Amino acid sequence: MTTPLATYLPQLRDAVASSSRVVLLLDFDGTLAPLVQRPELAALPQPTRAALTALQSSPRVTLAFISGRALADLRSRVGLNAIYAGNHGLEIEGPGLDFHGVDLIQSTEVLRAVSAKLAEKLHAIPGAQVEDKQSSLSVHYRNVDPSLAPRVKQITQSVTASYTNFVVLHEGKLVIEVRPRVDWHKGKAAEWILQQIASPAPLIIAMGDDRTDEDIFRSVPDSISIKVGEGPTSARFRVGDPGEVGRVLELIREAVSCRATV
Ligand SMILES: [Mg+2]
């Protein structure tokens, strides 16, 4: 049962104010940054950046950004002192943290081959975009005429069909992810991050908008989990859009600084 977060804001404020340690597990696209036509143009809205910048400076707060983007891309868009998990958690870096532990060498070679073939086959479909993120690929079709979207999926499936020992497809919002076939996802990345830092037991707040974020909500069941936007979810709470996420972050910031002055 998912509750609108608005009805829980006073409790959220109290929970944050009374916690000695708060960990935020945050997706980027569609959660912090509004979805845009071209992924390379996505950016943090100013109020969200201001709240995150203030939170970063609190010793009680740990920020972890967990995204499907490549780690370097994610870090450059956020630009804060934080933990970054890129490629759905296949690469994690942060103060004292460095995880590139999943054996990807063979999959990485396969991904280069798949990337080249996809680029070639999708060339004929206007707006289709293959983004090579080194440890995974994204086939974007948000700029493709909707009538051609099934064709993009069909081509992606047929190109990857002979590599299914190495790669697996995941559907996101107007994107198909081609990922190494490894037993790893955002939820396992979140668990790994928490194991590295969780002492004392923190208050965990997780926010995400897409199917891949459900792995986080399920892997960290004790968290205050917040789904952004419509759609089925196992999160406990829901907000409407990234603008509302910015306001929630501002409320968290206030609650954190409120405690600091007690
Ligand atoms: Mg997202």
PDB file of C-alpha atoms and ligand atoms in Angstrom:
ATOM      1  CA  MET A   1       0.000   0.000   0.000  1.00  0.00           C
ATOM      2  CA  THR A   2       1.562   3.270  -1.134  1.00  0.00           C
ATOM      3  CA  THR A   3       0.668   6.493   0.677  1.00  0.00           C
ATOM      4  CA  PRO A   4       1.024  10.032  -0.705  1.00  0.00           C
ATOM      5  CA  LEU A   5       4.115  11.406   1.017  1.00  0.00           C
ATOM      6  CA  ALA A   6       2.291  14.682   1.757  1.00  0.00           C
ATOM      7  CA  THR A   7       0.348  12.988   4.590  1.00  0.00           C
ATOM      8  CA  TYR A   8       3.582  11.782   6.202  1.00  0.00           C
ATOM      9  CA  LEU A   9       5.714  14.933   6.031  1.00  0.00           C
ATOM     10  CA  PRO A  10       5.469  15.806   9.767  1.00  0.00           C
ATOM     11  CA  GLN A  11       6.603  12.285  10.695  1.00  0.00           C
ATOM     12  CA  LEU A  12       9.370  12.436   8.106  1.00  0.00           C
ATOM     13  CA  ARG A  13      10.586  15.703   9.583  1.00  0.00           C
ATOM     14  CA  ASP A  14      10.555  14.213  13.115  1.00  0.00           C
ATOM     15  CA  ALA A  15      12.295  11.040  11.971  1.00  0.00           C
ATOM     16  CA  VAL A  16      15.081  13.039  10.317  1.00  0.00           C
ATOM     17  CA  ALA A  17      15.405  15.463  13.235  1.00  0.00           C
ATOM     18  CA  SER A  18      15.728  12.607  15.743  1.00  0.00           C
ATOM     19  CA  SER A  19      18.223  10.500  13.740  1.00  0.00           C
ATOM     20  CA  SER A  20      21.925  10.753  14.362  1.00  0.00           C
ATOM     21  CA  ARG A  21      22.660   9.475  10.864  1.00  0.00           C
ATOM     22  CA  VAL A  22      20.673   9.894   7.654  1.00  0.00           C
ATOM     23  CA  VAL A  23      21.483   8.166   4.362  1.00  0.00           C
ATOM     24  CA  LEU A  24      19.810   9.306   1.150  1.00  0.00           C
ATOM     25  CA  LEU A  25      19.755   6.833  -1.746  1.00  0.00           C
ATOM     26  CA  LEU A  26      18.818   8.886  -4.796  1.00  0.00           C
ATOM     27  CA  ASP A  27      18.177   8.095  -8.432  1.00  0.00           C
ATOM     28  CA  PHE A  28      19.027  10.930 -10.839  1.00  0.00           C
ATOM     29  CA  ASP A  29      16.918  11.017 -14.038  1.00  0.00           C
ATOM     30  CA  GLY A  30      13.195  11.418 -13.453  1.00  0.00           C
ATOM     31  CA  THR A  31      13.771  11.647  -9.696  1.00  0.00           C
ATOM     32  CA  LEU A  32      16.105  14.586  -9.016  1.00  0.00           C
ATOM     33  CA  ALA A  33      16.322  15.860 -12.590  1.00  0.00           C
ATOM     34  CA  PRO A  34      13.216  16.127 -14.789  1.00  0.00           C
ATOM     35  CA  LEU A  35      13.235  13.807 -17.798  1.00  0.00           C
ATOM     36  CA  VAL A  36      14.219  15.686 -20.945  1.00  0.00           C
ATOM     37  CA  GLN A  37      14.193  14.873 -24.627  1.00  0.00           C
ATOM     38  CA  ARG A  38      17.939  14.325 -24.771  1.00  0.00           C
ATOM     39  CA  PRO A  39      19.573  12.610 -21.760  1.00  0.00           C
ATOM     40  CA  GLU A  40      22.729  14.717 -22.183  1.00  0.00           C
ATOM     41  CA  LEU A  41      20.688  17.827 -21.299  1.00  0.00           C
ATOM     42  CA  ALA A  42      19.373  16.550 -17.942  1.00  0.00           C
ATOM     43  CA  ALA A  43      20.333  18.739 -14.988  1.00  0.00           C
ATOM     44  CA  LEU A  44      19.508  19.280 -11.322  1.00  0.00           C
ATOM     45  CA  PRO A  45      16.905  22.026 -10.769  1.00  0.00           C
ATOM     46  CA  GLN A  46      18.321  24.899  -8.733  1.00  0.00           C
ATOM     47  CA  PRO A  47      16.228  24.312  -5.538  1.00  0.00           C
ATOM     48  CA  THR A  48      17.223  20.638  -5.553  1.00  0.00           C
ATOM     49  CA  ARG A  49      20.894  21.530  -5.988  1.00  0.00           C
ATOM     50  CA  ALA A  50      20.678  24.058  -3.150  1.00  0.00           C
ATOM     51  CA  ALA A  51      19.118  21.508  -0.767  1.00  0.00           C
ATOM     52  CA  LEU A  52      21.618  18.772  -1.710  1.00  0.00           C
ATOM     53  CA  THR A  53      24.558  21.162  -1.363  1.00  0.00           C
ATOM     54  CA  ALA A  54      23.452  22.064   2.162  1.00  0.00           C
ATOM     55  CA  LEU A  55      22.871  18.383   3.053  1.00  0.00           C
ATOM     56  CA  GLN A  56      26.329  17.453   1.775  1.00  0.00           C
ATOM     57  CA  SER A  57      27.943  19.687   4.372  1.00  0.00           C
ATOM     58  CA  SER A  58      26.190  17.992   7.308  1.00  0.00           C
ATOM     59  CA  PRO A  59      28.343  15.335   9.016  1.00  0.00           C
ATOM     60  CA  ARG A  60      25.126  13.467   9.866  1.00  0.00           C
ATOM     61  CA  VAL A  61      24.113  13.028   6.226  1.00  0.00           C
ATOM     62  CA  THR A  62      25.454  10.648   3.589  1.00  0.00           C
ATOM     63  CA  LEU A  63      24.352  11.204   0.006  1.00  0.00           C
ATOM     64  CA  ALA A  64      24.465   8.276  -2.417  1.00  0.00           C
ATOM     65  CA  PHE A  65      23.447   8.753  -6.040  1.00  0.00           C
ATOM     66  CA  ILE A  66      22.526   5.488  -7.763  1.00  0.00           C
ATOM     67  CA  SER A  67      21.872   5.781 -11.482  1.00  0.00           C
ATOM     68  CA  GLY A  68      21.855   3.966 -14.778  1.00  0.00           C
ATOM     69  CA  ARG A  69      24.248   6.592 -16.098  1.00  0.00           C
ATOM     70  CA  ALA A  70      27.964   5.956 -16.350  1.00  0.00           C
ATOM     71  CA  LEU A  71      29.673   6.906 -13.087  1.00  0.00           C
ATOM     72  CA  ALA A  72      31.732   9.771 -14.551  1.00  0.00           C
ATOM     73  CA  ASP A  73      28.653  11.221 -16.269  1.00  0.00           C
ATOM     74  CA  LEU A  74      26.601  11.009 -13.063  1.00  0.00           C
ATOM     75  CA  ARG A  75      29.359  12.593 -10.974  1.00  0.00           C
ATOM     76  CA  SER A  76      29.828  15.485 -13.385  1.00  0.00           C
ATOM     77  CA  ARG A  77      26.088  16.246 -13.377  1.00  0.00           C
ATOM     78  CA  VAL A  78      25.804  16.216  -9.571  1.00  0.00           C
ATOM     79  CA  GLY A  79      29.234  17.583  -8.647  1.00  0.00           C
ATOM     80  CA  LEU A  80      28.916  17.081  -4.887  1.00  0.00           C
ATOM     81  CA  ASN A  81      31.069  15.265  -2.363  1.00  0.00           C
ATOM     82  CA  ALA A  82      29.055  12.051  -2.243  1.00  0.00           C
ATOM     83  CA  ILE A  83      28.888   8.371  -3.077  1.00  0.00           C
ATOM     84  CA  TYR A  84      28.211   7.637  -6.735  1.00  0.00           C
ATOM     85  CA  ALA A  85      26.950   4.339  -8.104  1.00  0.00           C
ATOM     86  CA  GLY A  86      26.914   4.334 -11.911  1.00  0.00           C
ATOM     87  CA  ASN A  87      25.716   1.785 -14.434  1.00  0.00           C
ATOM     88  CA  HIS A  88      23.024   0.535 -12.051  1.00  0.00           C
ATOM     89  CA  GLY A  89      25.614   0.013  -9.343  1.00  0.00           C
ATOM     90  CA  LEU A  90      28.201  -1.871 -11.402  1.00  0.00           C
ATOM     91  CA  GLU A  91      30.709   0.838 -10.471  1.00  0.00           C
ATOM     92  CA  ILE A  92      30.683   2.622  -7.111  1.00  0.00           C
ATOM     93  CA  GLU A  93      32.996   5.339  -5.844  1.00  0.00           C
ATOM     94  CA  GLY A  94      32.924   7.696  -2.897  1.00  0.00           C
ATOM     95  CA  PRO A  95      34.982   8.805   0.088  1.00  0.00           C
ATOM     96  CA  GLY A  96      36.859   5.603   1.001  1.00  0.00           C
ATOM     97  CA  LEU A  97      34.751   3.508  -1.381  1.00  0.00           C
ATOM     98  CA  ASP A  98      35.820   1.924  -4.644  1.00  0.00           C
ATOM     99  CA  PHE A  99      33.845  -0.956  -6.111  1.00  0.00           C
ATOM    100  CA  HIS A 100      34.406  -2.398  -9.543  1.00  0.00           C
ATOM    101  CA  GLY A 101      34.087  -5.909  -8.230  1.00  0.00           C
ATOM    102  CA  VAL A 102      31.857  -7.653 -10.727  1.00  0.00           C
ATOM    103  CA  ASP A 103      33.864  -9.488 -13.357  1.00  0.00           C
ATOM    104  CA  LEU A 104      32.990  -7.595 -16.474  1.00  0.00           C
ATOM    105  CA  ILE A 105      35.877  -8.168 -18.835  1.00  0.00           C
ATOM    106  CA  GLN A 106      34.173 -10.611 -21.163  1.00  0.00           C
ATOM    107  CA  SER A 107      30.852  -8.783 -21.001  1.00  0.00           C
ATOM    108  CA  THR A 108      32.589  -5.498 -21.760  1.00  0.00           C
ATOM    109  CA  GLU A 109      34.021  -6.914 -24.991  1.00  0.00           C
ATOM    110  CA  VAL A 110      30.596  -8.193 -25.953  1.00  0.00           C
ATOM    111  CA  LEU A 111      29.055  -4.801 -25.185  1.00  0.00           C
ATOM    112  CA  ARG A 112      31.470  -3.093 -27.604  1.00  0.00           C
ATOM    113  CA  ALA A 113      30.375  -5.473 -30.356  1.00  0.00           C
ATOM    114  CA  VAL A 114      26.681  -5.084 -29.514  1.00  0.00           C
ATOM    115  CA  SER A 115      27.028  -1.299 -29.379  1.00  0.00           C
ATOM    116  CA  ALA A 116      28.514  -1.158 -32.868  1.00  0.00           C
ATOM    117  CA  LYS A 117      25.844  -3.453 -34.309  1.00  0.00           C
ATOM    118  CA  LEU A 118      23.009  -1.550 -32.669  1.00  0.00           C
ATOM    119  CA  ALA A 119      24.317   1.766 -33.949  1.00  0.00           C
ATOM    120  CA  GLU A 120      24.448   0.322 -37.450  1.00  0.00           C
ATOM    121  CA  LYS A 121      20.975  -1.273 -37.387  1.00  0.00           C
ATOM    122  CA  LEU A 122      19.215   1.612 -35.640  1.00  0.00           C
ATOM    123  CA  HIS A 123      20.741   4.224 -37.918  1.00  0.00           C
ATOM    124  CA  ALA A 124      17.655   4.007 -40.163  1.00  0.00           C
ATOM    125  CA  ILE A 125      15.267   4.943 -37.331  1.00  0.00           C
ATOM    126  CA  PRO A 126      15.130   8.715 -36.798  1.00  0.00           C
ATOM    127  CA  GLY A 127      15.686   9.690 -33.170  1.00  0.00           C
ATOM    128  CA  ALA A 128      16.976   6.326 -31.972  1.00  0.00           C
ATOM    129  CA  GLN A 129      20.106   6.791 -29.888  1.00  0.00           C
ATOM    130  CA  VAL A 130      22.608   4.231 -28.632  1.00  0.00           C
ATOM    131  CA  GLU A 131      24.481   5.482 -25.590  1.00  0.00           C
ATOM    132  CA  ASP A 132      27.606   3.497 -24.753  1.00  0.00           C
ATOM    133  CA  LYS A 133      28.223   3.744 -21.020  1.00  0.00           C
ATOM    134  CA  GLN A 134      31.199   1.327 -21.056  1.00  0.00           C
ATOM    135  CA  SER A 135      29.753  -1.129 -18.505  1.00  0.00           C
ATOM    136  CA  SER A 136      26.313  -1.076 -20.118  1.00  0.00           C
ATOM    137  CA  LEU A 137      24.401   0.384 -23.069  1.00  0.00           C
ATOM    138  CA  SER A 138      21.221   2.449 -23.272  1.00  0.00           C
ATOM    139  CA  VAL A 139      19.046   2.356 -26.363  1.00  0.00           C
ATOM    140  CA  HIS A 140      16.955   5.526 -26.101  1.00  0.00           C
ATOM    141  CA  TYR A 141      13.763   5.877 -28.102  1.00  0.00           C
ATOM    142  CA  ARG A 142      12.076   8.851 -26.488  1.00  0.00           C
ATOM    143  CA  ASN A 143      12.743  10.878 -29.656  1.00  0.00           C
ATOM    144  CA  VAL A 144      11.467   8.115 -31.924  1.00  0.00           C
ATOM    145  CA  ASP A 145       8.017   8.261 -33.501  1.00  0.00           C
ATOM    146  CA  PRO A 146       5.861   6.025 -31.250  1.00  0.00           C
ATOM    147  CA  SER A 147       4.843   3.906 -34.234  1.00  0.00           C
ATOM    148  CA  LEU A 148       8.504   2.929 -34.669  1.00  0.00           C
ATOM    149  CA  ALA A 149       9.155   2.128 -31.002  1.00  0.00           C
ATOM    150  CA  PRO A 150       8.310  -1.585 -31.421  1.00  0.00           C
ATOM    151  CA  ARG A 151      10.822  -1.709 -34.280  1.00  0.00           C
ATOM    152  CA  VAL A 152      13.550  -0.340 -31.964  1.00  0.00           C
ATOM    153  CA  LYS A 153      12.778  -3.057 -29.429  1.00  0.00           C
ATOM    154  CA  GLN A 154      12.706  -5.716 -32.120  1.00  0.00           C
ATOM    155  CA  ILE A 155      16.099  -4.642 -33.503  1.00  0.00           C
ATOM    156  CA  THR A 156      17.609  -4.507 -30.006  1.00  0.00           C
ATOM    157  CA  GLN A 157      16.306  -7.993 -29.266  1.00  0.00           C
ATOM    158  CA  SER A 158      17.560  -9.452 -32.530  1.00  0.00           C
ATOM    159  CA  VAL A 159      21.021  -7.858 -32.219  1.00  0.00           C
ATOM    160  CA  THR A 160      21.448  -9.143 -28.666  1.00  0.00           C
ATOM    161  CA  ALA A 161      19.892 -12.567 -29.314  1.00  0.00           C
ATOM    162  CA  SER A 162      23.210 -14.252 -30.009  1.00  0.00           C
ATOM    163  CA  TYR A 163      24.832 -12.766 -26.903  1.00  0.00           C
ATOM    164  CA  THR A 164      22.313 -13.791 -24.254  1.00  0.00           C
ATOM    165  CA  ASN A 165      24.989 -15.651 -22.294  1.00  0.00           C
ATOM    166  CA  PHE A 166      26.658 -12.307 -21.687  1.00  0.00           C
ATOM    167  CA  VAL A 167      24.035  -9.583 -21.754  1.00  0.00           C
ATOM    168  CA  VAL A 168      20.471  -9.114 -20.598  1.00  0.00           C
ATOM    169  CA  LEU A 169      17.860  -6.508 -21.579  1.00  0.00           C
ATOM    170  CA  HIS A 170      15.948  -4.351 -19.107  1.00  0.00           C
ATOM    171  CA  GLU A 171      13.165  -2.014 -20.164  1.00  0.00           C
ATOM    172  CA  GLY A 172      13.005   1.430 -18.596  1.00  0.00           C
ATOM    173  CA  LYS A 173      11.115   4.589 -19.481  1.00  0.00           C
ATOM    174  CA  LEU A 174      11.523   4.940 -23.245  1.00  0.00           C
ATOM    175  CA  VAL A 175      14.870   3.220 -22.958  1.00  0.00           C
ATOM    176  CA  ILE A 176      16.130  -0.333 -23.230  1.00  0.00           C
ATOM    177  CA  GLU A 177      19.175  -1.102 -21.132  1.00  0.00           C
ATOM    178  CA  VAL A 178      21.653  -3.701 -22.338  1.00  0.00           C
ATOM    179  CA  ARG A 179      23.482  -4.870 -19.240  1.00  0.00           C
ATOM    180  CA  PRO A 180      26.075  -7.514 -18.477  1.00  0.00           C
ATOM    181  CA  ARG A 181      24.436 -10.710 -17.308  1.00  0.00           C
ATOM    182  CA  VAL A 182      25.663 -10.511 -13.741  1.00  0.00           C
ATOM    183  CA  ASP A 183      23.802 -11.030 -10.503  1.00  0.00           C
ATOM    184  CA  TRP A 184      23.858  -7.365  -9.573  1.00  0.00           C
ATOM    185  CA  HIS A 185      21.442  -4.424  -9.640  1.00  0.00           C
ATOM    186  CA  LYS A 186      20.708  -1.085  -7.931  1.00  0.00           C
ATOM    187  CA  GLY A 187      19.318  -2.861  -4.872  1.00  0.00           C
ATOM    188  CA  LYS A 188      22.485  -4.900  -4.342  1.00  0.00           C
ATOM    189  CA  ALA A 189      24.533  -1.753  -4.858  1.00  0.00           C
ATOM    190  CA  ALA A 190      22.433  -0.017  -2.196  1.00  0.00           C
ATOM    191  CA  GLU A 191      22.977  -2.913   0.218  1.00  0.00           C
ATOM    192  CA  TRP A 192      26.726  -2.852  -0.474  1.00  0.00           C
ATOM    193  CA  ILE A 193      26.907   0.898   0.163  1.00  0.00           C
ATOM    194  CA  LEU A 194      24.968   0.566   3.418  1.00  0.00           C
ATOM    195  CA  GLN A 195      27.248  -2.235   4.592  1.00  0.00           C
ATOM    196  CA  GLN A 196      30.264   0.029   4.084  1.00  0.00           C
ATOM    197  CA  ILE A 197      28.864   3.004   5.935  1.00  0.00           C
ATOM    198  CA  ALA A 198      26.038   1.865   8.217  1.00  0.00           C
ATOM    199  CA  SER A 199      27.336   2.446  11.683  1.00  0.00           C
ATOM    200  CA  PRO A 200      25.405   3.487  13.686  1.00  0.00           C
ATOM    201  CA  ALA A 201      22.208   2.244  12.006  1.00  0.00           C
ATOM    202  CA  PRO A 202      21.009   5.183   9.935  1.00  0.00           C
ATOM    203  CA  LEU A 203      17.651   6.456   8.856  1.00  0.00           C
ATOM    204  CA  ILE A 204      17.525   5.513   5.174  1.00  0.00           C
ATOM    205  CA  ILE A 205      15.498   7.482   2.651  1.00  0.00           C
ATOM    206  CA  ALA A 206      15.354   6.074  -0.899  1.00  0.00           C
ATOM    207  CA  MET A 207      13.822   7.830  -3.906  1.00  0.00           C
ATOM    208  CA  GLY A 208      13.395   6.631  -7.476  1.00  0.00           C
ATOM    209  CA  ASP A 209      11.027   6.818 -10.433  1.00  0.00           C
ATOM    210  CA  ASP A 210      11.741   3.762 -12.549  1.00  0.00           C
ATOM    211  CA  ARG A 211      11.498  -0.001 -12.513  1.00  0.00           C
ATOM    212  CA  THR A 212      15.190  -0.418 -11.648  1.00  0.00           C
ATOM    213  CA  ASP A 213      14.651   1.600  -8.455  1.00  0.00           C
ATOM    214  CA  GLU A 214      12.196  -1.030  -7.238  1.00  0.00           C
ATOM    215  CA  ASP A 215      15.245  -3.229  -6.558  1.00  0.00           C
ATOM    216  CA  ILE A 216      16.374  -0.607  -4.031  1.00  0.00           C
ATOM    217  CA  PHE A 217      12.936  -0.374  -2.403  1.00  0.00           C
ATOM    218  CA  ARG A 218      12.864  -4.171  -2.039  1.00  0.00           C
ATOM    219  CA  SER A 219      16.495  -4.590  -0.951  1.00  0.00           C
ATOM    220  CA  VAL A 220      16.228  -1.961   1.781  1.00  0.00           C
ATOM    221  CA  PRO A 221      12.770  -2.665   3.215  1.00  0.00           C
ATOM    222  CA  ASP A 222      13.396  -0.643   6.377  1.00  0.00           C
ATOM    223  CA  SER A 223      13.915   2.531   4.386  1.00  0.00           C
ATOM    224  CA  ILE A 224      11.505   5.399   3.895  1.00  0.00           C
ATOM    225  CA  SER A 225      11.019   4.490   0.249  1.00  0.00           C
ATOM    226  CA  ILE A 226       9.518   7.081  -2.088  1.00  0.00           C
ATOM    227  CA  LYS A 227       8.339   6.415  -5.624  1.00  0.00           C
ATOM    228  CA  VAL A 228       8.373   9.432  -7.947  1.00  0.00           C
ATOM    229  CA  GLY A 229       5.457   9.562 -10.391  1.00  0.00           C
ATOM    230  CA  GLU A 230       2.850   7.069 -11.520  1.00  0.00           C
ATOM    231  CA  GLY A 231       3.102   3.326 -11.837  1.00  0.00           C
ATOM    232  CA  PRO A 232       3.160   0.227  -9.675  1.00  0.00           C
ATOM    233  CA  THR A 233       5.673   0.242  -6.864  1.00  0.00           C
ATOM    234  CA  SER A 234       6.718  -1.474  -3.681  1.00  0.00           C
ATOM    235  CA  ALA A 235       7.699   1.892  -2.165  1.00  0.00           C
ATOM    236  CA  ARG A 236       5.880   3.005   0.980  1.00  0.00           C
ATOM    237  CA  PHE A 237       5.265   6.559  -0.237  1.00  0.00           C
ATOM    238  CA  ARG A 238       4.745   8.445  -3.467  1.00  0.00           C
ATOM    239  CA  VAL A 239       5.389  11.971  -4.744  1.00  0.00           C
ATOM    240  CA  GLY A 240       4.327  13.451  -8.074  1.00  0.00           C
ATOM    241  CA  ASP A 241       7.455  14.691  -9.791  1.00  0.00           C
ATOM    242  CA  PRO A 242      11.056  15.942  -9.407  1.00  0.00           C
ATOM    243  CA  GLY A 243       9.774  19.362  -8.281  1.00  0.00           C
ATOM    244  CA  GLU A 244       8.164  17.699  -5.295  1.00  0.00           C
ATOM    245  CA  VAL A 245      11.381  15.757  -4.663  1.00  0.00           C
ATOM    246  CA  GLY A 246      13.184  19.102  -4.405  1.00  0.00           C
ATOM    247  CA  ARG A 247      10.704  20.289  -1.770  1.00  0.00           C
ATOM    248  CA  VAL A 248      11.095  17.050   0.208  1.00  0.00           C
ATOM    249  CA  LEU A 249      14.886  17.469   0.141  1.00  0.00           C
ATOM    250  CA  GLU A 250      14.474  21.020   1.424  1.00  0.00           C
ATOM    251  CA  LEU A 251      12.292  19.717   4.277  1.00  0.00           C
ATOM    252  CA  ILE A 252      14.965  17.104   5.102  1.00  0.00           C
ATOM    253  CA  ARG A 253      17.605  19.830   5.071  1.00  0.00           C
ATOM    254  CA  GLU A 254      15.547  21.926   7.474  1.00  0.00           C
ATOM    255  CA  ALA A 255      15.036  18.962   9.807  1.00  0.00           C
ATOM    256  CA  VAL A 256      18.769  18.194   9.771  1.00  0.00           C
ATOM    257  CA  SER A 257      19.774  21.771  10.588  1.00  0.00           C
ATOM    258  CA  CYS A 258      17.003  22.002  13.187  1.00  0.00           C
ATOM    259  CA  ARG A 259      18.619  19.166  15.128  1.00  0.00           C
ATOM    260  CA  ALA A 260      22.079  20.687  14.743  1.00  0.00           C
ATOM    261  CA  THR A 261      20.957  23.740  16.698  1.00  0.00           C
ATOM    262  CA  VAL A 262      19.249  21.806  19.525  1.00  0.00           C
TER     263      VAL A 262
HETATM  264 MG    MG B   1      15.201   7.412 -12.961  1.00  0.00          MG
END
